[in-house]
Amino acid sequence: MNYASKLKKLIDSKKAKICIIGLGYVGLPIALEFVKKGFFVYGLDNNKKRIGSLKKGNSYITDISSDRIRKILKSRRFLPTTEESILKQPDIIIICVPTPLRKRKIPNISYIIMAAKTIVRYLQKSQLIILESTTYPGTTRDVILPILKKSGLKESKDFFLSFSPERIDPGNRRYTFSKIPKIVGGISKKAAELTRVLYSKVIDKVIPVSLAETAEAVKLLENTFRIVNIGLINEFAMLCSKLNIDVWEVVEAAKTKPFGFMPFYPGPGIGGHCLPIDPLYLSWKARKVGFRTKMIDLAAKTNLFMPHYVVRRIEGLLNEKGKEVSGTKILILGVTYKKDVKDLRESPALDIIELLQGKGARVSYSDPYILYLDINSIRTKGVKLTQAILKKNDLVILVTDHREFNYKMIANSARLILDTRNAFERVGINAKNIVKL
Ligand SMILES: NC(=O)c1ccc[n+]([C@@H]2O[C@H](COP(=O)([O-])OP(=O)(O)OC[C@H]3O[C@@H](n4cnc5c(N)ncnc54)[C@H](O)[C@@H]3O)[C@@H](O)[C@H]2O)c1
């Protein structure tokens, strides 16, 4: 029996052992899902604090409860570790390491390269390696494959390599892990088929595409589609404000069209590990082949401008009241990049706070998920949201619309509110002290 048939049998019988490299927002949920479905999973992460926390049964990711970690540890089918030599043990290795940008806004795939260099030190015949980290088309074939080939083993004969983008949406309670269809593209047909068989054990629908590059491009198209549409609606919102038209009402009405329209909503800017970063991976790759992605660049610029636009609106609101930003007490509600998620990465709230502080405002914040914020090396403690705190501030800006906020209390107690998410109207609150983006 060849290696592919052997591995397929192991997967089918759930005897295949899996190792997830990188137990972050993406890797940890994947690990737990495979354990839940009966597989044995090693979780390899070089962050000792994270592994220590998991070993004690404590979660560091909002969507995953510590109870769930403890249960999974009890099953004895999940082994979190920092020990890279365990890479000899698994039949399947899934790479979920970060893919950030360098200072000059170009892709930083050093974590992927590091993971591949670690894998090749222990590479075994018949192992299937899957890259899940978002990256530019060509990474799996042009970067990972050459590193793995240094072992002297051959892809499709001795080992298998594929790409399958992660589409997880933190905080989304409707589309959970197994309900999000999975795209799979292999370096070889055998790799694609093995990856398809594997994910079919934990995900309802798996969609194979012809190449690893196609799968890499799928993820970037999805995120590019979002930033371009968000850029468009942000531009539209700025225009509507000039025309005294309520942009939120426009979108609500437009979305009644049953075809040819998909609602996107304006906001204070985009954040997280995906939207502000992934399209720049694509535009970098495009430049390498002599192509300019004008739409991506324009959308990115528009979205980056939104925190500045929020600050301009604040200046306008204060000016109407004969005040200026300097010396004004401003309370920011919600600082994470997204509602109901404990993740500050690239959050526009951080830019807004910095811009306001730069103009001399006295800024404080409240966020049920974030106890402390470090801005310009200064640590600020979040305040507890009370009527007294709301009354004490000249202006409240709703930046992130967490479910936990008591919107009625905020509307009743704050002097003036800038709502960048239309959160108050969505819960049926309309009041004179609320101004919408
Ligand atoms: N967060 C999301 O919502 C999301 C959604 C879809 C796709 N993605 C993509 O998934 C990838 C991972 O994102 P994330 O949000 O989980 O990142 P993360 O920073 O939360 O987690 C990555 C983990 O990898 C570990 N790590 C880094 N290098 C390592 C190495 N060589 N060996 C072992 N461990 C290592 C880090 O310590 C960290 O714990 C990125 O490419 C991201 O673009 C993220």
Short mmCIF file of C-alpha atoms and ligand atoms in Angstrom, two decimals:
data_model
loop_
_atom_site.label_atom_id
_atom_site.label_comp_id
_atom_site.label_asym_id
_atom_site.label_seq_id
_atom_site.Cartn_x
_atom_site.Cartn_y
_atom_site.Cartn_z
CA MET A 1 0.00 0.00 0.00
CA ASN A 2 1.39 3.47 -0.88
CA TYR A 3 1.68 6.32 1.62
CA ALA A 4 -1.41 8.15 0.35
CA SER A 5 -3.67 5.10 0.71
CA LYS A 6 -2.23 4.37 4.15
CA LEU A 7 -2.83 7.93 5.31
CA LYS A 8 -6.35 7.96 3.91
CA LYS A 9 -7.12 4.81 5.89
CA LEU A 10 -5.75 6.40 9.05
CA ILE A 11 -7.88 9.51 8.50
CA ASP A 12 -11.00 7.49 7.75
CA SER A 13 -10.57 5.50 10.94
CA LYS A 14 -9.70 8.72 12.87
CA LYS A 15 -6.46 7.08 13.93
CA ALA A 16 -4.42 9.77 12.16
CA LYS A 17 -2.63 12.00 14.67
CA ILE A 18 -2.69 15.71 13.96
CA CYS A 19 -0.35 18.51 15.03
CA ILE A 20 -1.45 22.14 14.87
CA ILE A 21 1.43 24.63 14.78
CA GLY A 22 0.30 27.97 16.24
CA LEU A 23 -2.53 27.89 18.78
CA GLY A 24 -4.00 31.35 18.23
CA TYR A 25 -7.42 32.57 17.12
CA VAL A 26 -7.25 30.12 14.22
CA GLY A 27 -5.19 27.16 15.44
CA LEU A 28 -6.82 26.58 18.82
CA PRO A 29 -10.42 26.25 17.52
CA ILE A 30 -9.18 23.86 14.80
CA ALA A 31 -7.33 21.74 17.36
CA LEU A 32 -10.38 21.51 19.60
CA GLU A 33 -12.69 20.64 16.72
CA PHE A 34 -10.51 17.70 15.64
CA VAL A 35 -10.33 16.45 19.25
CA LYS A 36 -14.11 16.75 19.50
CA LYS A 37 -14.47 14.56 16.42
CA GLY A 38 -12.25 11.83 17.92
CA PHE A 39 -8.75 12.63 16.64
CA PHE A 40 -5.60 12.89 18.76
CA VAL A 41 -4.12 16.39 18.47
CA TYR A 42 -0.76 17.86 19.46
CA GLY A 43 -0.80 21.64 19.82
CA LEU A 44 2.64 23.11 19.18
CA ASP A 45 3.24 26.76 20.03
CA ASN A 46 6.47 28.55 20.86
CA ASN A 47 4.64 30.92 23.20
CA LYS A 48 5.33 29.36 26.62
CA LYS A 49 2.70 31.51 28.31
CA ARG A 50 -0.04 30.28 25.97
CA ILE A 51 0.96 26.62 26.36
CA GLY A 52 1.22 27.04 30.15
CA SER A 53 -2.25 28.54 30.21
CA LEU A 54 -3.71 25.69 28.13
CA LYS A 55 -2.05 23.06 30.32
CA LYS A 56 -3.76 24.62 33.32
CA GLY A 57 -7.06 24.50 31.45
CA ASN A 58 -7.31 28.25 30.88
CA SER A 59 -8.42 29.75 27.59
CA TYR A 60 -7.05 33.04 26.21
CA ILE A 61 -9.53 33.28 23.34
CA THR A 62 -13.00 34.77 23.86
CA ASP A 63 -14.91 32.29 21.71
CA ILE A 64 -13.43 29.34 23.65
CA SER A 65 -14.34 28.78 27.29
CA SER A 66 -11.87 27.46 29.84
CA ASP A 67 -14.45 24.76 30.59
CA ARG A 68 -14.08 23.51 27.04
CA ILE A 69 -10.28 23.38 27.38
CA ARG A 70 -10.55 21.44 30.65
CA LYS A 71 -12.97 18.94 29.14
CA ILE A 72 -10.71 18.41 26.16
CA LEU A 73 -7.64 17.95 28.38
CA LYS A 74 -9.54 15.33 30.37
CA SER A 75 -10.17 13.38 27.15
CA ARG A 76 -6.36 12.91 26.96
CA ARG A 77 -6.54 13.48 23.21
CA PHE A 78 -5.09 17.01 23.29
CA LEU A 79 -1.45 17.64 24.13
CA PRO A 80 -0.34 21.30 24.15
CA THR A 81 3.44 21.60 23.99
CA THR A 82 6.40 23.83 23.12
CA GLU A 83 8.54 20.78 22.28
CA GLU A 84 9.12 20.83 18.50
CA SER A 85 10.51 17.27 18.37
CA ILE A 86 6.90 16.01 18.70
CA LEU A 87 6.68 16.85 14.97
CA LYS A 88 7.98 13.33 14.33
CA GLN A 89 4.77 11.87 15.78
CA PRO A 90 1.80 13.24 13.80
CA ASP A 91 0.50 12.02 10.45
CA ILE A 92 -0.81 15.48 9.62
CA ILE A 93 0.67 18.91 10.41
CA ILE A 94 -1.46 22.05 10.07
CA ILE A 95 0.34 25.41 10.07
CA CYS A 96 -1.63 28.31 11.64
CA VAL A 97 1.08 30.88 12.35
CA PRO A 98 0.67 34.65 11.91
CA THR A 99 1.19 36.47 8.60
CA PRO A 100 1.58 40.14 9.52
CA LEU A 101 3.05 43.04 7.56
CA ARG A 102 6.50 44.50 7.88
CA LYS A 103 6.91 48.21 8.73
CA ARG A 104 6.94 49.09 5.03
CA LYS A 105 3.54 47.33 4.63
CA ILE A 106 5.00 44.35 2.77
CA PRO A 107 4.24 40.71 3.66
CA ASN A 108 6.09 39.18 6.56
CA ILE A 109 6.02 35.44 5.98
CA SER A 110 8.91 34.78 8.36
CA TYR A 111 6.63 32.80 10.74
CA ILE A 112 5.62 30.48 7.89
CA ILE A 113 9.26 30.03 6.86
CA MET A 114 10.26 29.33 10.46
CA ALA A 115 7.48 26.74 10.82
CA ALA A 116 8.51 25.02 7.57
CA LYS A 117 12.17 24.96 8.66
CA THR A 118 11.14 23.34 11.94
CA ILE A 119 8.95 20.78 10.14
CA VAL A 120 11.72 19.75 7.73
CA ARG A 121 14.01 18.87 10.63
CA TYR A 122 11.55 16.13 11.61
CA LEU A 123 9.74 15.40 8.33
CA GLN A 124 8.56 11.79 8.10
CA LYS A 125 7.48 9.76 5.11
CA SER A 126 3.69 9.84 4.55
CA GLN A 127 3.11 13.10 6.47
CA LEU A 128 0.54 15.56 5.13
CA ILE A 129 1.42 19.23 5.67
CA ILE A 130 -1.33 21.85 5.34
CA LEU A 131 -0.83 25.61 5.41
CA GLU A 132 -3.82 27.57 6.75
CA SER A 133 -2.21 30.99 7.30
CA THR A 134 -3.45 33.64 4.89
CA THR A 135 -0.75 34.52 2.37
CA TYR A 136 -0.06 35.57 -1.23
CA PRO A 137 -0.52 33.12 -4.11
CA GLY A 138 2.59 31.03 -4.59
CA THR A 139 3.70 30.77 -0.95
CA THR A 140 2.94 27.06 -0.59
CA ARG A 141 4.69 26.06 -3.84
CA ASP A 142 7.51 28.63 -4.02
CA VAL A 143 8.37 29.01 -0.33
CA ILE A 144 7.29 25.96 1.69
CA LEU A 145 7.84 23.22 -0.89
CA PRO A 146 11.54 24.06 -1.51
CA ILE A 147 12.19 24.03 2.25
CA LEU A 148 10.51 20.62 2.69
CA LYS A 149 12.28 19.21 -0.38
CA LYS A 150 15.61 19.78 1.38
CA SER A 151 14.77 16.62 3.36
CA GLY A 152 15.38 14.63 0.16
CA LEU A 153 11.77 13.42 0.27
CA LYS A 154 9.42 13.91 -2.69
CA GLU A 155 6.03 15.63 -2.60
CA SER A 156 3.16 13.38 -3.73
CA LYS A 157 5.32 10.28 -3.26
CA ASP A 158 6.81 10.55 0.24
CA PHE A 159 4.91 13.48 1.75
CA PHE A 160 1.96 15.69 0.78
CA LEU A 161 1.54 19.46 0.82
CA SER A 162 -1.55 21.61 0.44
CA PHE A 163 -3.10 24.97 1.23
CA SER A 164 -6.48 25.45 2.86
CA PRO A 165 -7.39 28.98 3.93
CA GLU A 166 -8.97 29.57 7.30
CA ARG A 167 -12.26 31.45 7.08
CA ILE A 168 -13.14 31.52 10.77
CA ASP A 169 -15.05 34.61 11.90
CA PRO A 170 -14.35 35.30 15.60
CA GLY A 171 -17.48 36.24 17.52
CA ASN A 172 -19.82 34.89 14.82
CA ARG A 173 -22.32 32.65 16.60
CA ARG A 174 -24.21 31.67 13.45
CA TYR A 175 -21.37 30.41 11.26
CA THR A 176 -19.30 28.30 13.58
CA PHE A 177 -16.27 26.22 12.52
CA SER A 178 -18.05 23.19 11.01
CA LYS A 179 -20.61 25.37 9.19
CA ILE A 180 -18.06 27.36 7.17
CA PRO A 181 -17.27 25.56 3.89
CA LYS A 182 -13.56 24.84 3.48
CA ILE A 183 -11.49 25.43 0.34
CA VAL A 184 -8.66 23.01 -0.41
CA GLY A 185 -5.88 23.25 -3.02
CA GLY A 186 -3.00 20.80 -3.19
CA ILE A 187 0.50 20.92 -4.60
CA SER A 188 -0.41 17.50 -5.97
CA LYS A 189 -3.76 15.81 -6.60
CA LYS A 190 -3.01 13.33 -3.84
CA ALA A 191 -2.35 16.13 -1.35
CA ALA A 192 -5.62 17.84 -2.29
CA GLU A 193 -7.59 14.63 -1.94
CA LEU A 194 -6.08 13.74 1.45
CA THR A 195 -6.77 17.26 2.72
CA ARG A 196 -10.35 17.05 1.43
CA VAL A 197 -10.88 13.73 3.20
CA LEU A 198 -9.41 15.12 6.44
CA TYR A 199 -11.53 18.27 6.61
CA SER A 200 -14.66 16.34 5.63
CA LYS A 201 -14.42 14.74 9.08
CA VAL A 202 -14.95 18.08 10.83
CA ILE A 203 -16.57 20.41 8.29
CA ASP A 204 -19.94 19.98 6.56
CA LYS A 205 -18.77 21.07 3.10
CA VAL A 206 -15.28 20.91 1.58
CA ILE A 207 -14.58 22.44 -1.83
CA PRO A 208 -11.46 21.29 -3.70
CA VAL A 209 -9.89 23.67 -6.24
CA SER A 210 -7.35 22.76 -8.86
CA LEU A 211 -4.19 24.36 -7.41
CA ALA A 212 -2.74 25.53 -4.09
CA GLU A 213 -2.39 28.98 -5.72
CA THR A 214 -6.14 29.04 -6.45
CA ALA A 215 -6.94 28.32 -2.80
CA GLU A 216 -4.50 31.05 -1.73
CA ALA A 217 -6.19 33.51 -4.11
CA VAL A 218 -9.70 32.56 -2.92
CA LYS A 219 -8.99 33.82 0.59
CA LEU A 220 -7.50 37.06 -0.72
CA LEU A 221 -10.44 37.65 -3.06
CA GLU A 222 -12.87 37.22 -0.14
CA ASN A 223 -11.08 39.75 2.03
CA THR A 224 -10.41 42.13 -0.85
CA PHE A 225 -14.13 42.04 -1.71
CA ARG A 226 -14.85 43.11 1.86
CA ILE A 227 -12.33 45.94 2.12
CA VAL A 228 -13.34 47.37 -1.26
CA ASN A 229 -17.03 47.32 -0.30
CA ILE A 230 -16.32 48.74 3.16
CA GLY A 231 -14.19 51.44 1.51
CA LEU A 232 -17.07 52.24 -0.82
CA ILE A 233 -19.66 52.51 1.95
CA ASN A 234 -17.28 54.58 4.09
CA GLU A 235 -16.85 57.01 1.21
CA PHE A 236 -20.62 57.00 0.68
CA ALA A 237 -21.16 57.73 4.40
CA MET A 238 -18.86 60.76 4.26
CA LEU A 239 -20.79 62.04 1.23
CA CYS A 240 -24.17 61.40 2.91
CA SER A 241 -23.06 63.40 5.94
CA LYS A 242 -22.32 66.37 3.64
CA LEU A 243 -25.72 65.94 1.99
CA ASN A 244 -27.54 65.57 5.34
CA ILE A 245 -28.74 62.12 4.38
CA ASP A 246 -28.81 59.25 6.90
CA VAL A 247 -26.49 56.65 5.30
CA TRP A 248 -27.81 53.90 7.59
CA GLU A 249 -31.34 54.49 6.37
CA VAL A 250 -30.07 54.39 2.78
CA VAL A 251 -28.43 50.97 3.32
CA GLU A 252 -31.50 49.55 5.10
CA ALA A 253 -33.70 50.61 2.20
CA ALA A 254 -31.23 49.49 -0.50
CA LYS A 255 -30.95 46.03 1.00
CA THR A 256 -34.65 45.39 0.38
CA LYS A 257 -33.63 44.74 -3.24
CA PRO A 258 -33.67 40.94 -3.45
CA PHE A 259 -30.83 40.73 -6.00
CA GLY A 260 -27.72 42.66 -7.04
CA PHE A 261 -27.09 44.34 -3.69
CA MET A 262 -25.32 43.23 -0.55
CA PRO A 263 -25.32 45.50 2.51
CA PHE A 264 -22.05 46.81 3.92
CA TYR A 265 -21.94 49.29 6.77
CA PRO A 266 -19.73 52.28 7.44
CA GLY A 267 -17.66 52.48 10.60
CA PRO A 268 -14.67 54.04 12.35
CA GLY A 269 -12.17 52.01 10.32
CA ILE A 270 -11.19 48.38 9.89
CA GLY A 271 -9.11 46.24 12.20
CA GLY A 272 -8.10 42.69 13.11
CA HIS A 273 -5.51 40.39 11.67
CA CYS A 274 -7.21 39.98 8.29
CA LEU A 275 -8.94 42.90 6.59
CA PRO A 276 -6.30 45.63 6.96
CA ILE A 277 -3.50 43.19 6.08
CA ASP A 278 -4.50 40.46 3.63
CA PRO A 279 -5.29 42.67 0.60
CA LEU A 280 -1.84 44.21 0.97
CA TYR A 281 -0.38 40.71 0.50
CA LEU A 282 -2.20 40.62 -2.81
CA SER A 283 -1.15 44.11 -3.92
CA TRP A 284 2.48 43.25 -3.04
CA LYS A 285 2.31 40.08 -5.17
CA ALA A 286 0.65 42.08 -7.96
CA ARG A 287 3.53 44.59 -7.97
CA LYS A 288 5.96 41.67 -8.29
CA VAL A 289 4.32 40.75 -11.59
CA GLY A 290 4.07 44.36 -12.78
CA PHE A 291 0.39 44.92 -11.97
CA ARG A 292 -1.18 47.72 -9.92
CA THR A 293 -4.23 46.90 -7.78
CA LYS A 294 -5.79 50.36 -7.87
CA MET A 295 -9.09 49.36 -6.22
CA ILE A 296 -7.36 47.72 -3.26
CA ASP A 297 -5.04 50.68 -2.77
CA LEU A 298 -7.90 53.19 -2.87
CA ALA A 299 -10.11 51.17 -0.52
CA ALA A 300 -7.22 50.70 1.92
CA LYS A 301 -6.57 54.45 1.86
CA THR A 302 -10.25 55.30 2.43
CA ASN A 303 -10.54 52.85 5.32
CA LEU A 304 -7.32 54.12 6.89
CA PHE A 305 -8.74 57.64 6.76
CA MET A 306 -11.84 56.74 8.83
CA PRO A 307 -10.31 57.29 12.31
CA HIS A 308 -9.26 60.77 11.07
CA TYR A 309 -12.78 61.33 9.77
CA VAL A 310 -14.23 60.36 13.18
CA VAL A 311 -11.94 62.91 14.83
CA ARG A 312 -13.03 65.57 12.30
CA ARG A 313 -16.66 64.84 13.13
CA ILE A 314 -15.85 65.18 16.83
CA GLU A 315 -14.20 68.55 16.18
CA GLY A 316 -17.28 69.66 14.25
CA LEU A 317 -19.66 68.53 17.02
CA LEU A 318 -17.65 70.30 19.70
CA ASN A 319 -17.29 73.45 17.62
CA GLU A 320 -21.08 73.62 17.28
CA LYS A 321 -21.19 73.77 21.07
CA GLY A 322 -18.50 76.43 21.20
CA LYS A 323 -15.90 73.95 22.49
CA GLU A 324 -12.67 72.55 21.16
CA VAL A 325 -11.03 69.13 21.48
CA SER A 326 -8.21 70.34 23.71
CA GLY A 327 -9.16 69.83 27.34
CA THR A 328 -12.45 68.09 26.50
CA LYS A 329 -13.28 64.92 28.42
CA ILE A 330 -14.01 62.16 25.92
CA LEU A 331 -15.05 58.60 26.77
CA ILE A 332 -14.48 55.89 24.14
CA LEU A 333 -16.86 52.93 24.34
CA GLY A 334 -15.36 49.73 22.93
CA VAL A 335 -11.73 49.56 21.88
CA THR A 336 -11.45 46.07 20.33
CA TYR A 337 -11.50 45.95 16.54
CA LYS A 338 -14.79 44.09 16.49
CA LYS A 339 -17.84 43.61 18.71
CA ASP A 340 -17.85 40.86 21.35
CA VAL A 341 -14.24 39.88 20.64
CA LYS A 342 -11.19 40.31 22.89
CA ASP A 343 -8.79 41.37 20.13
CA LEU A 344 -7.12 44.76 19.81
CA ARG A 345 -5.06 44.09 16.70
CA GLU A 346 -5.13 47.04 14.27
CA SER A 347 -8.19 48.42 16.08
CA PRO A 348 -9.24 51.86 14.77
CA ALA A 349 -10.10 52.81 18.37
CA LEU A 350 -6.37 52.97 19.12
CA ASP A 351 -5.84 55.47 16.28
CA ILE A 352 -8.81 57.55 17.40
CA ILE A 353 -7.51 57.69 20.98
CA GLU A 354 -4.02 58.64 19.80
CA LEU A 355 -5.34 61.35 17.47
CA LEU A 356 -7.55 62.82 20.20
CA GLN A 357 -4.75 62.74 22.77
CA GLY A 358 -2.52 64.46 20.21
CA LYS A 359 -5.08 67.27 20.09
CA GLY A 360 -5.08 67.60 23.86
CA ALA A 361 -8.33 65.75 24.68
CA ARG A 362 -8.64 64.00 28.04
CA VAL A 363 -9.51 60.52 26.80
CA SER A 364 -10.68 57.53 28.83
CA TYR A 365 -12.23 54.28 27.66
CA SER A 366 -14.52 51.49 28.74
CA ASP A 367 -14.49 48.00 27.26
CA PRO A 368 -15.70 44.83 29.01
CA TYR A 369 -12.99 42.83 27.21
CA ILE A 370 -9.95 45.07 27.76
CA LEU A 371 -8.71 45.98 31.25
CA TYR A 372 -5.63 47.94 30.20
CA LEU A 373 -4.46 49.74 27.06
CA ASP A 374 -0.89 50.66 26.22
CA ILE A 375 -0.77 53.71 23.97
CA ASN A 376 2.57 55.39 23.24
CA SER A 377 4.06 53.30 26.07
CA ILE A 378 1.57 54.79 28.54
CA ARG A 379 -0.68 52.32 30.32
CA THR A 380 -4.30 53.37 30.74
CA LYS A 381 -6.81 51.45 32.82
CA GLY A 382 -10.32 51.11 31.42
CA VAL A 383 -13.13 52.69 33.44
CA LYS A 384 -16.25 50.92 34.66
CA LEU A 385 -19.27 52.15 32.76
CA THR A 386 -21.53 53.93 35.23
CA GLN A 387 -24.02 56.78 35.03
CA ALA A 388 -21.60 59.00 36.96
CA ILE A 389 -18.76 58.32 34.49
CA LEU A 390 -21.03 59.01 31.52
CA LYS A 391 -22.22 62.30 33.04
CA LYS A 392 -18.66 63.37 33.81
CA ASN A 393 -17.62 63.29 30.14
CA ASP A 394 -18.37 65.99 27.57
CA LEU A 395 -18.60 63.46 24.76
CA VAL A 396 -19.01 59.70 24.39
CA ILE A 397 -17.91 57.95 21.21
CA LEU A 398 -19.27 54.50 20.53
CA VAL A 399 -16.47 52.84 18.55
CA THR A 400 -17.17 49.14 19.12
CA ASP A 401 -20.76 48.05 19.70
CA HIS A 402 -20.35 45.24 22.23
CA ARG A 403 -23.53 43.42 23.19
CA GLU A 404 -22.73 43.92 26.88
CA PHE A 405 -23.14 47.71 26.81
CA ASN A 406 -26.30 49.02 28.42
CA TYR A 407 -27.38 51.28 25.55
CA LYS A 408 -30.41 52.67 27.40
CA MET A 409 -28.29 53.75 30.35
CA ILE A 410 -25.67 55.28 28.03
CA ALA A 411 -28.29 57.24 26.04
CA ASN A 412 -29.98 58.45 29.25
CA SER A 413 -26.78 59.53 31.00
CA ALA A 414 -24.33 60.80 28.36
CA ARG A 415 -24.39 64.47 27.40
CA LEU A 416 -23.48 63.92 23.75
CA ILE A 417 -22.83 60.67 21.83
CA LEU A 418 -21.18 60.02 18.49
CA ASP A 419 -22.38 56.60 17.37
CA THR A 420 -20.02 55.22 14.72
CA ARG A 421 -21.98 51.92 14.39
CA ASN A 422 -25.65 52.92 14.43
CA ALA A 423 -25.87 50.74 17.54
CA PHE A 424 -28.44 52.84 19.40
CA GLU A 425 -30.98 52.91 16.58
CA ARG A 426 -30.57 49.18 16.09
CA VAL A 427 -31.86 48.64 19.63
CA GLY A 428 -34.68 51.13 19.09
CA ILE A 429 -33.07 54.15 20.81
CA ASN A 430 -33.40 57.54 19.14
CA ALA A 431 -32.46 60.57 21.19
CA LYS A 432 -31.40 64.15 20.56
CA ASN A 433 -28.02 63.62 22.23
CA ILE A 434 -27.04 60.88 19.71
CA VAL A 435 -25.29 61.81 16.47
CA LYS A 436 -24.63 59.08 13.91
CA LEU A 437 -21.52 58.71 11.74
N1 LIG B 1 -7.83 35.75 13.50
C1 LIG B 1 -8.68 35.56 12.51
O1 LIG B 1 -9.84 35.93 12.59
C2 LIG B 1 -8.24 34.85 11.23
C3 LIG B 1 -9.23 34.40 10.34
C4 LIG B 1 -8.85 33.73 9.19
C5 LIG B 1 -7.50 33.57 8.91
N2 LIG B 1 -6.54 34.05 9.78
C6 LIG B 1 -5.13 33.80 9.45
O2 LIG B 1 -4.66 32.72 10.25
C7 LIG B 1 -3.29 32.91 10.60
C8 LIG B 1 -3.12 32.85 12.10
O3 LIG B 1 -3.82 33.92 12.67
P1 LIG B 1 -4.18 33.99 14.22
O4 LIG B 1 -5.15 35.09 14.36
O5 LIG B 1 -4.56 32.64 14.73
O6 LIG B 1 -2.76 34.40 14.85
P2 LIG B 1 -2.34 34.41 16.40
O7 LIG B 1 -1.26 35.41 16.52
O8 LIG B 1 -3.56 34.51 17.25
O9 LIG B 1 -1.74 32.96 16.65
C9 LIG B 1 -0.60 32.47 16.05
C10 LIG B 1 0.14 31.58 17.03
O10 LIG B 1 1.25 31.01 16.33
C11 LIG B 1 2.33 30.91 17.26
N3 LIG B 1 3.57 30.74 16.50
C12 LIG B 1 4.17 31.62 15.67
N4 LIG B 1 5.26 31.06 15.09
C13 LIG B 1 5.35 29.80 15.56
C14 LIG B 1 6.26 28.74 15.35
N5 LIG B 1 7.28 28.84 14.50
N6 LIG B 1 6.07 27.58 16.01
C15 LIG B 1 5.04 27.45 16.88
N7 LIG B 1 4.13 28.42 17.11
C16 LIG B 1 4.28 29.59 16.47
C17 LIG B 1 2.23 32.17 18.09
O11 LIG B 1 2.89 32.04 19.32
C18 LIG B 1 0.71 32.31 18.25
O12 LIG B 1 0.24 31.70 19.43
C19 LIG B 1 -2.89 34.23 9.96
O13 LIG B 1 -2.33 33.98 8.71
C20 LIG B 1 -4.21 34.95 9.79
O14 LIG B 1 -4.17 35.89 8.72
C21 LIG B 1 -6.89 34.67 10.93
#
